[in-house]
């Protein structure tokens, strides 16, 4: 089967490279992926692959039904790729660099989309070789709002019922032709918070007549650093980061308020609750001790991404056939980044895979960087791996 997949990958490789370049040159932010979706649908139409579009605004769900018969009940597997870009100004020198000011595919989603579509073309020719159904989920808005949940809510896991889910992410922290597939904790959950400290503004020369919200913000930022080190067990992973602070207008005016934005990362509900409650307690104590007030808005975003043990084993078998067992990493600490594929693994057994794209780990490919760049050859790994994971699951 691998020989057939490799042969068909080469057949469609040039088309998929051109698609990747087109998507890269015309990046679109979350829930704006109209052109990207149009390019995907054009190729699906060209090869007669059935699909639904405009799911969760710009999402697509393509379906291929196998023709092989079996005495067992047919199963259904879903493969997922994200389509959105980032608000980053590209600074690479590639000839297919972004043509859109301030927007760039700086996280590999152009490759995820092109690679999954390539796998669909391969599997479309192999319908006689498998029994069951393969769904291809082209998802909007992984960066930020998250498009996985609204697509799930729209019914992509039903009709027919999906039994397992698989996804890949091109990964700059790994060498080319390697893959990381762990069982259990893969990536953390993430929440966000908006915090406003409310004081009393006035002249900078008369601070005793004011209540300084900048002081409150500064104390809060310093004090929350002890939450992870002193309220969590040393073996528990957690992060609280303040990524934005806005206050004041000029040199000699104490403002009336200071606004902070931040992120919280965790691997389980217990840690999430400790961090959430601690934010509230520290904000309250800080405001009260300074004679001011505060408003805290806490939003739960993505749950932790947990790979199912059986699904991870299927993914390892598939990747080992492509890359060799010695190139599969099975033990690693969870990454502190978040990924809304976690909503899929909450609903079904599934596994998420990091696919290496760096040529030298002393100079790794950095995600969300204006210099983010990787070789088109890695598309072959994505195409083959997506196809083989589906086949491995359906034929096992």
Short mmCIF file of C-alpha atoms in Angstrom, two decimals:
data_model
loop_
_atom_site.label_atom_id
_atom_site.label_comp_id
_atom_site.label_asym_id
_atom_site.label_seq_id
_atom_site.Cartn_x
_atom_site.Cartn_y
_atom_site.Cartn_z
CA UNK A 1 0.00 0.00 0.00
CA UNK A 2 2.82 2.42 0.82
CA UNK A 3 4.25 2.01 -2.70
CA UNK A 4 0.91 3.04 -4.18
CA UNK A 5 0.67 6.03 -1.84
CA UNK A 6 4.22 7.12 -2.71
CA UNK A 7 3.55 6.77 -6.45
CA UNK A 8 0.35 8.80 -6.25
CA UNK A 9 2.03 11.41 -4.05
CA UNK A 10 4.58 12.02 -6.80
CA UNK A 11 1.77 12.18 -9.37
CA UNK A 12 0.05 15.05 -7.55
CA UNK A 13 3.05 16.69 -5.90
CA UNK A 14 3.54 19.53 -8.41
CA UNK A 15 -0.15 20.47 -8.26
CA UNK A 16 -0.05 20.53 -4.45
CA UNK A 17 3.11 22.65 -4.41
CA UNK A 18 1.42 25.18 -6.70
CA UNK A 19 -1.59 25.20 -4.40
CA UNK A 20 0.59 25.78 -1.34
CA UNK A 21 2.28 28.71 -3.08
CA UNK A 22 -1.06 30.24 -4.10
CA UNK A 23 -2.35 29.99 -0.53
CA UNK A 24 0.90 31.40 0.85
CA UNK A 25 0.84 34.38 -1.51
CA UNK A 26 -2.72 35.24 -0.52
CA UNK A 27 -2.96 34.65 3.25
CA UNK A 28 -6.26 35.18 5.03
CA UNK A 29 -6.92 35.67 8.73
CA UNK A 30 -9.41 33.74 10.87
CA UNK A 31 -12.88 33.32 9.35
CA UNK A 32 -11.73 35.28 6.26
CA UNK A 33 -10.46 32.25 4.31
CA UNK A 34 -12.74 32.78 1.28
CA UNK A 35 -10.02 32.56 -1.39
CA UNK A 36 -8.30 29.64 0.33
CA UNK A 37 -11.59 27.74 0.49
CA UNK A 38 -12.27 28.56 -3.16
CA UNK A 39 -8.89 27.12 -4.21
CA UNK A 40 -9.58 23.92 -2.25
CA UNK A 41 -13.08 23.56 -3.71
CA UNK A 42 -11.79 24.08 -7.26
CA UNK A 43 -9.53 21.03 -6.94
CA UNK A 44 -12.21 18.96 -5.19
CA UNK A 45 -14.54 19.78 -8.09
CA UNK A 46 -11.84 18.92 -10.62
CA UNK A 47 -11.53 15.39 -9.24
CA UNK A 48 -15.19 14.83 -8.42
CA UNK A 49 -14.76 14.64 -4.64
CA UNK A 50 -17.95 15.38 -2.73
CA UNK A 51 -17.90 18.19 -0.18
CA UNK A 52 -19.89 20.67 1.87
CA UNK A 53 -18.70 24.25 2.12
CA UNK A 54 -19.42 27.37 4.18
CA UNK A 55 -19.34 25.39 7.42
CA UNK A 56 -18.59 27.75 10.32
CA UNK A 57 -18.34 30.52 7.67
CA UNK A 58 -15.44 29.25 5.52
CA UNK A 59 -14.90 25.62 6.54
CA UNK A 60 -15.09 22.66 4.15
CA UNK A 61 -15.84 19.00 4.77
CA UNK A 62 -14.93 16.63 1.93
CA UNK A 63 -15.93 12.95 1.94
CA UNK A 64 -14.53 9.88 0.16
CA UNK A 65 -16.25 6.53 0.49
CA UNK A 66 -14.25 3.33 0.13
CA UNK A 67 -15.47 0.59 -2.23
CA UNK A 68 -13.86 -2.41 -0.54
CA UNK A 69 -16.34 -4.74 1.14
CA UNK A 70 -15.94 -6.18 4.62
CA UNK A 71 -17.86 -8.38 7.04
CA UNK A 72 -17.16 -5.79 9.72
CA UNK A 73 -19.17 -2.61 10.21
CA UNK A 74 -17.55 0.15 8.12
CA UNK A 75 -15.78 2.82 10.11
CA UNK A 76 -15.22 6.53 9.53
CA UNK A 77 -12.05 8.55 10.11
CA UNK A 78 -11.60 12.32 9.97
CA UNK A 79 -8.40 14.11 8.91
CA UNK A 80 -8.08 17.79 9.73
CA UNK A 81 -6.11 20.79 8.42
CA UNK A 82 -6.33 24.46 9.41
CA UNK A 83 -6.42 27.21 6.77
CA UNK A 84 -5.87 30.60 8.47
CA UNK A 85 -2.83 32.86 8.45
CA UNK A 86 -1.43 35.36 10.97
CA UNK A 87 -1.20 39.17 11.18
CA UNK A 88 2.56 39.10 10.50
CA UNK A 89 4.52 41.06 7.87
CA UNK A 90 6.52 38.51 5.88
CA UNK A 91 10.28 39.08 5.55
CA UNK A 92 11.35 35.93 3.75
CA UNK A 93 12.90 36.14 0.29
CA UNK A 94 10.95 33.27 -1.31
CA UNK A 95 9.43 33.94 -4.71
CA UNK A 96 5.98 32.99 -3.39
CA UNK A 97 6.08 35.40 -0.42
CA UNK A 98 2.87 36.99 0.81
CA UNK A 99 1.41 39.66 -1.44
CA UNK A 100 -0.90 40.90 1.33
CA UNK A 101 0.48 43.63 3.58
CA UNK A 102 0.61 42.60 7.23
CA UNK A 103 -0.56 39.01 6.67
CA UNK A 104 1.51 35.83 6.41
CA UNK A 105 1.34 32.07 6.70
CA UNK A 106 3.84 32.05 9.56
CA UNK A 107 2.74 28.75 11.15
CA UNK A 108 2.51 26.27 8.26
CA UNK A 109 -1.24 26.22 7.73
CA UNK A 110 -0.72 26.68 3.98
CA UNK A 111 1.15 23.36 4.09
CA UNK A 112 -1.45 21.67 6.28
CA UNK A 113 -4.21 22.61 3.82
CA UNK A 114 -2.26 21.68 0.69
CA UNK A 115 -0.97 18.45 2.25
CA UNK A 116 -4.43 17.30 3.31
CA UNK A 117 -5.88 18.05 -0.12
CA UNK A 118 -3.01 16.09 -1.63
CA UNK A 119 -3.87 13.15 0.62
CA UNK A 120 -7.49 13.41 -0.56
CA UNK A 121 -6.37 13.13 -4.20
CA UNK A 122 -4.25 10.09 -3.32
CA UNK A 123 -7.05 8.37 -1.38
CA UNK A 124 -9.58 9.19 -4.09
CA UNK A 125 -7.63 6.85 -6.37
CA UNK A 126 -7.40 4.18 -3.68
CA UNK A 127 -11.12 3.76 -2.98
CA UNK A 128 -10.94 0.08 -3.97
CA UNK A 129 -8.32 -0.45 -1.25
CA UNK A 130 -10.33 0.48 1.84
CA UNK A 131 -13.71 -0.07 3.45
CA UNK A 132 -15.35 2.85 5.22
CA UNK A 133 -15.46 6.63 4.94
CA UNK A 134 -12.75 9.30 5.13
CA UNK A 135 -13.70 12.88 5.98
CA UNK A 136 -11.37 15.78 5.23
CA UNK A 137 -11.92 18.78 7.51
CA UNK A 138 -10.54 22.08 6.19
CA UNK A 139 -10.94 24.32 9.20
CA UNK A 140 -10.93 28.11 9.58
CA UNK A 141 -9.57 30.10 12.48
CA UNK A 142 -7.20 27.87 14.42
CA UNK A 143 -5.23 30.98 15.40
CA UNK A 144 -7.23 32.92 17.96
CA UNK A 145 -10.96 32.28 18.05
CA UNK A 146 -10.86 28.61 17.08
CA UNK A 147 -12.85 27.14 14.21
CA UNK A 148 -12.86 23.50 15.32
CA UNK A 149 -15.67 23.89 17.87
CA UNK A 150 -18.14 25.62 15.54
CA UNK A 151 -17.44 23.01 12.85
CA UNK A 152 -18.11 20.24 15.39
CA UNK A 153 -21.29 22.04 16.44
CA UNK A 154 -22.29 22.09 12.76
CA UNK A 155 -22.20 18.28 12.70
CA UNK A 156 -18.96 17.32 10.96
CA UNK A 157 -18.49 14.36 13.33
CA UNK A 158 -21.84 12.82 12.34
CA UNK A 159 -23.59 11.48 9.21
CA UNK A 160 -21.68 9.23 9.15
CA UNK A 161 -20.45 9.00 12.73
CA UNK A 162 -16.68 9.63 12.98
CA UNK A 163 -14.79 6.97 14.93
CA UNK A 164 -11.32 8.55 15.04
CA UNK A 165 -9.62 11.87 14.25
CA UNK A 166 -6.05 12.61 13.15
CA UNK A 167 -4.15 15.82 12.46
CA UNK A 168 -0.62 17.02 11.68
CA UNK A 169 1.29 20.21 12.40
CA UNK A 170 4.53 21.17 10.67
CA UNK A 171 6.96 21.74 13.53
CA UNK A 172 10.09 23.89 13.55
CA UNK A 173 11.49 22.35 16.74
CA UNK A 174 12.03 19.02 14.95
CA UNK A 175 14.34 17.98 12.12
CA UNK A 176 12.97 17.24 8.68
CA UNK A 177 11.88 13.62 8.19
CA UNK A 178 11.13 13.11 11.88
CA UNK A 179 7.80 13.10 13.70
CA UNK A 180 6.73 13.39 17.33
CA UNK A 181 3.77 11.23 18.34
CA UNK A 182 3.21 10.86 22.07
CA UNK A 183 0.48 9.10 24.00
CA UNK A 184 -1.35 11.30 26.49
CA UNK A 185 -0.57 14.98 27.03
CA UNK A 186 0.46 16.61 23.75
CA UNK A 187 -0.34 20.33 24.16
CA UNK A 188 -1.79 22.47 26.94
CA UNK A 189 -5.16 24.11 27.32
CA UNK A 190 -5.31 27.89 27.13
CA UNK A 191 -7.55 30.66 28.47
CA UNK A 192 -7.31 34.44 28.18
CA UNK A 193 -8.06 37.28 30.57
CA UNK A 194 -8.73 41.01 30.38
CA UNK A 195 -8.04 42.96 33.54
CA UNK A 196 -8.74 46.63 34.23
CA UNK A 197 -7.42 48.40 37.31
CA UNK A 198 -9.49 51.46 38.17
CA UNK A 199 -7.90 54.31 40.07
CA UNK A 200 -8.23 58.08 40.27
CA UNK A 201 -6.33 60.15 37.76
CA UNK A 202 -4.56 63.42 38.39
CA UNK A 203 -1.35 65.41 38.11
CA UNK A 204 1.90 63.47 38.15
CA UNK A 205 3.35 66.01 40.56
CA UNK A 206 0.62 65.28 43.13
CA UNK A 207 0.44 61.47 43.38
CA UNK A 208 -0.94 61.67 46.93
CA UNK A 209 -4.20 63.03 45.51
CA UNK A 210 -4.56 60.13 43.09
CA UNK A 211 -4.98 56.37 43.07
CA UNK A 212 -2.39 55.15 40.58
CA UNK A 213 -3.58 52.22 38.40
CA UNK A 214 -0.10 51.81 36.90
CA UNK A 215 1.21 50.96 40.37
CA UNK A 216 -1.61 48.43 40.74
CA UNK A 217 -0.81 46.89 37.35
CA UNK A 218 2.90 46.68 38.21
CA UNK A 219 2.25 45.03 41.55
CA UNK A 220 -0.16 42.57 39.97
CA UNK A 221 2.32 41.53 37.27
CA UNK A 222 5.02 40.94 39.88
CA UNK A 223 2.75 39.12 42.32
CA UNK A 224 1.23 36.64 39.86
CA UNK A 225 4.71 35.32 39.06
CA UNK A 226 4.63 33.50 42.38
CA UNK A 227 1.34 31.73 41.57
CA UNK A 228 2.95 29.07 39.37
CA UNK A 229 6.01 28.64 41.58
CA UNK A 230 4.18 28.57 44.91
CA UNK A 231 0.58 27.46 44.32
CA UNK A 232 1.20 24.64 41.84
CA UNK A 233 3.02 21.42 42.68
CA UNK A 234 6.56 21.47 41.21
CA UNK A 235 5.68 18.68 38.76
CA UNK A 236 2.56 20.47 37.45
CA UNK A 237 2.85 22.60 34.31
CA UNK A 238 1.27 26.06 34.27
CA UNK A 239 1.86 29.49 32.76
CA UNK A 240 0.45 32.96 33.38
CA UNK A 241 1.69 35.58 30.95
CA UNK A 242 0.68 39.24 30.65
CA UNK A 243 1.14 40.06 26.99
CA UNK A 244 -0.26 43.58 26.85
CA UNK A 245 -0.58 46.59 29.14
CA UNK A 246 -2.12 49.95 28.21
CA UNK A 247 -2.20 52.96 30.52
CA UNK A 248 -1.61 56.66 30.40
CA UNK A 249 -1.33 59.30 27.71
CA UNK A 250 1.69 61.48 28.55
CA UNK A 251 4.60 62.14 30.96
CA UNK A 252 2.95 64.01 33.80
CA UNK A 253 -0.58 62.60 34.05
CA UNK A 254 -1.55 59.73 36.31
CA UNK A 255 -4.29 57.91 34.38
CA UNK A 256 -7.61 56.72 35.77
CA UNK A 257 -7.20 53.12 34.60
CA UNK A 258 -4.70 50.53 33.38
CA UNK A 259 -5.71 47.61 31.14
CA UNK A 260 -3.91 44.28 30.89
CA UNK A 261 -4.39 41.27 28.62
CA UNK A 262 -2.88 37.86 29.27
CA UNK A 263 -2.94 34.11 28.73
CA UNK A 264 -3.19 31.14 31.09
CA UNK A 265 -1.85 27.64 30.19
CA UNK A 266 -2.58 24.34 31.94
CA UNK A 267 -2.79 20.57 31.47
CA UNK A 268 -5.79 19.69 33.63
CA UNK A 269 -8.92 21.14 35.23
CA UNK A 270 -7.34 21.34 38.68
CA UNK A 271 -4.47 23.53 37.47
CA UNK A 272 -6.84 25.64 35.39
CA UNK A 273 -9.02 26.37 38.44
CA UNK A 274 -6.03 27.22 40.65
CA UNK A 275 -4.68 29.69 38.10
CA UNK A 276 -8.08 31.23 37.40
CA UNK A 277 -8.91 31.67 41.11
CA UNK A 278 -5.44 33.05 41.83
CA UNK A 279 -5.85 35.76 39.20
CA UNK A 280 -9.06 36.90 40.88
CA UNK A 281 -7.52 36.82 44.37
CA UNK A 282 -4.37 38.72 43.39
CA UNK A 283 -6.33 41.33 41.43
CA UNK A 284 -8.73 41.88 44.34
CA UNK A 285 -5.92 42.16 46.90
CA UNK A 286 -3.92 44.52 44.69
CA UNK A 287 -6.83 46.85 44.02
CA UNK A 288 -8.00 46.85 47.65
CA UNK A 289 -4.56 47.53 49.10
CA UNK A 290 -4.21 50.57 46.85
CA UNK A 291 -7.69 51.94 47.41
CA UNK A 292 -8.78 51.23 43.86
CA UNK A 293 -11.03 48.78 42.06
CA UNK A 294 -10.77 46.25 39.26
CA UNK A 295 -12.73 44.41 36.55
CA UNK A 296 -11.61 40.94 35.49
CA UNK A 297 -12.96 39.08 32.47
CA UNK A 298 -11.78 35.46 32.16
CA UNK A 299 -12.52 33.48 28.98
CA UNK A 300 -12.00 29.74 28.60
CA UNK A 301 -10.59 29.01 25.15
CA UNK A 302 -9.06 25.61 24.29
CA UNK A 303 -8.88 22.46 26.43
CA UNK A 304 -5.63 20.44 26.71
CA UNK A 305 -4.85 18.26 23.70
CA UNK A 306 -4.62 14.63 24.87
CA UNK A 307 -3.61 11.92 22.39
CA UNK A 308 -5.47 8.63 22.73
CA UNK A 309 -3.05 5.72 23.23
CA UNK A 310 -4.57 3.53 20.50
CA UNK A 311 -4.80 6.42 18.04
CA UNK A 312 -1.19 7.40 18.75
CA UNK A 313 -0.11 3.82 18.01
CA UNK A 314 -1.93 3.91 14.66
CA UNK A 315 -0.24 7.22 13.80
CA UNK A 316 3.17 5.82 14.77
CA UNK A 317 2.69 2.78 12.54
CA UNK A 318 1.74 5.01 9.62
CA UNK A 319 4.65 7.42 10.06
CA UNK A 320 7.13 4.60 10.72
CA UNK A 321 6.32 3.14 7.30
CA UNK A 322 7.11 6.50 5.71
CA UNK A 323 10.06 7.75 7.79
CA UNK A 324 11.37 4.65 9.59
CA UNK A 325 10.80 3.75 13.24
CA UNK A 326 14.09 5.36 14.32
CA UNK A 327 12.74 8.76 13.24
CA UNK A 328 9.61 8.62 15.38
CA UNK A 329 9.77 10.41 18.75
CA UNK A 330 7.39 8.81 21.25
CA UNK A 331 8.48 10.46 24.52
CA UNK A 332 8.37 14.21 25.05
CA UNK A 333 7.11 16.82 27.49
CA UNK A 334 3.87 18.48 26.36
CA UNK A 335 4.25 21.69 24.41
CA UNK A 336 2.93 24.79 26.20
CA UNK A 337 1.28 26.02 23.03
CA UNK A 338 -2.45 25.41 22.56
CA UNK A 339 -4.35 23.91 19.63
CA UNK A 340 -8.09 23.70 19.02
CA UNK A 341 -7.71 20.19 17.58
CA UNK A 342 -8.23 19.42 21.28
CA UNK A 343 -11.98 19.89 20.78
CA UNK A 344 -11.88 16.97 18.33
CA UNK A 345 -9.96 14.69 20.70
CA UNK A 346 -12.46 15.56 23.43
CA UNK A 347 -15.20 14.09 21.24
CA UNK A 348 -13.44 11.12 19.58
CA UNK A 349 -10.33 8.98 19.96
CA UNK A 350 -7.56 10.73 18.10
CA UNK A 351 -3.93 11.75 17.76
CA UNK A 352 -2.05 14.87 16.76
CA UNK A 353 1.39 14.69 15.20
CA UNK A 354 4.28 17.17 15.00
CA UNK A 355 6.08 16.83 11.65
CA UNK A 356 9.64 18.18 11.55
CA UNK A 357 10.64 20.92 9.07
CA UNK A 358 14.02 22.19 10.33
CA UNK A 359 17.26 21.35 8.55
CA UNK A 360 19.41 22.34 11.53
CA UNK A 361 18.19 22.50 15.14
CA UNK A 362 20.87 25.08 15.90
CA UNK A 363 18.88 27.31 13.55
CA UNK A 364 15.32 26.04 13.97
CA UNK A 365 12.35 27.30 11.99
CA UNK A 366 10.55 29.71 14.34
CA UNK A 367 6.76 29.76 14.28
CA UNK A 368 4.91 33.09 14.14
CA UNK A 369 8.13 34.71 12.90
CA UNK A 370 8.28 36.96 9.80
CA UNK A 371 11.12 34.68 8.64
CA UNK A 372 9.15 31.42 8.99
CA UNK A 373 10.07 29.28 5.99
CA UNK A 374 10.19 25.58 5.13
CA UNK A 375 10.92 23.36 2.14
CA UNK A 376 8.13 22.21 -0.18
CA UNK A 377 9.50 18.65 -0.01
CA UNK A 378 7.87 18.32 3.41
CA UNK A 379 4.51 18.30 1.64
CA UNK A 380 5.29 14.74 0.52
CA UNK A 381 5.49 13.63 4.15
CA UNK A 382 2.17 15.33 4.97
CA UNK A 383 0.41 13.83 1.94
CA UNK A 384 1.69 10.32 2.61
CA UNK A 385 1.18 10.49 6.38
CA UNK A 386 -2.41 11.76 6.21
CA UNK A 387 -3.23 9.04 3.68
CA UNK A 388 -1.48 6.26 5.60
CA UNK A 389 -3.05 7.20 8.96
CA UNK A 390 -6.50 6.94 7.42
CA UNK A 391 -5.72 3.63 5.73
CA UNK A 392 -4.06 2.24 8.84
CA UNK A 393 -7.14 3.02 10.91
CA UNK A 394 -9.75 1.77 8.43
CA UNK A 395 -7.88 -1.42 7.52
CA UNK A 396 -6.68 -2.35 11.00
#
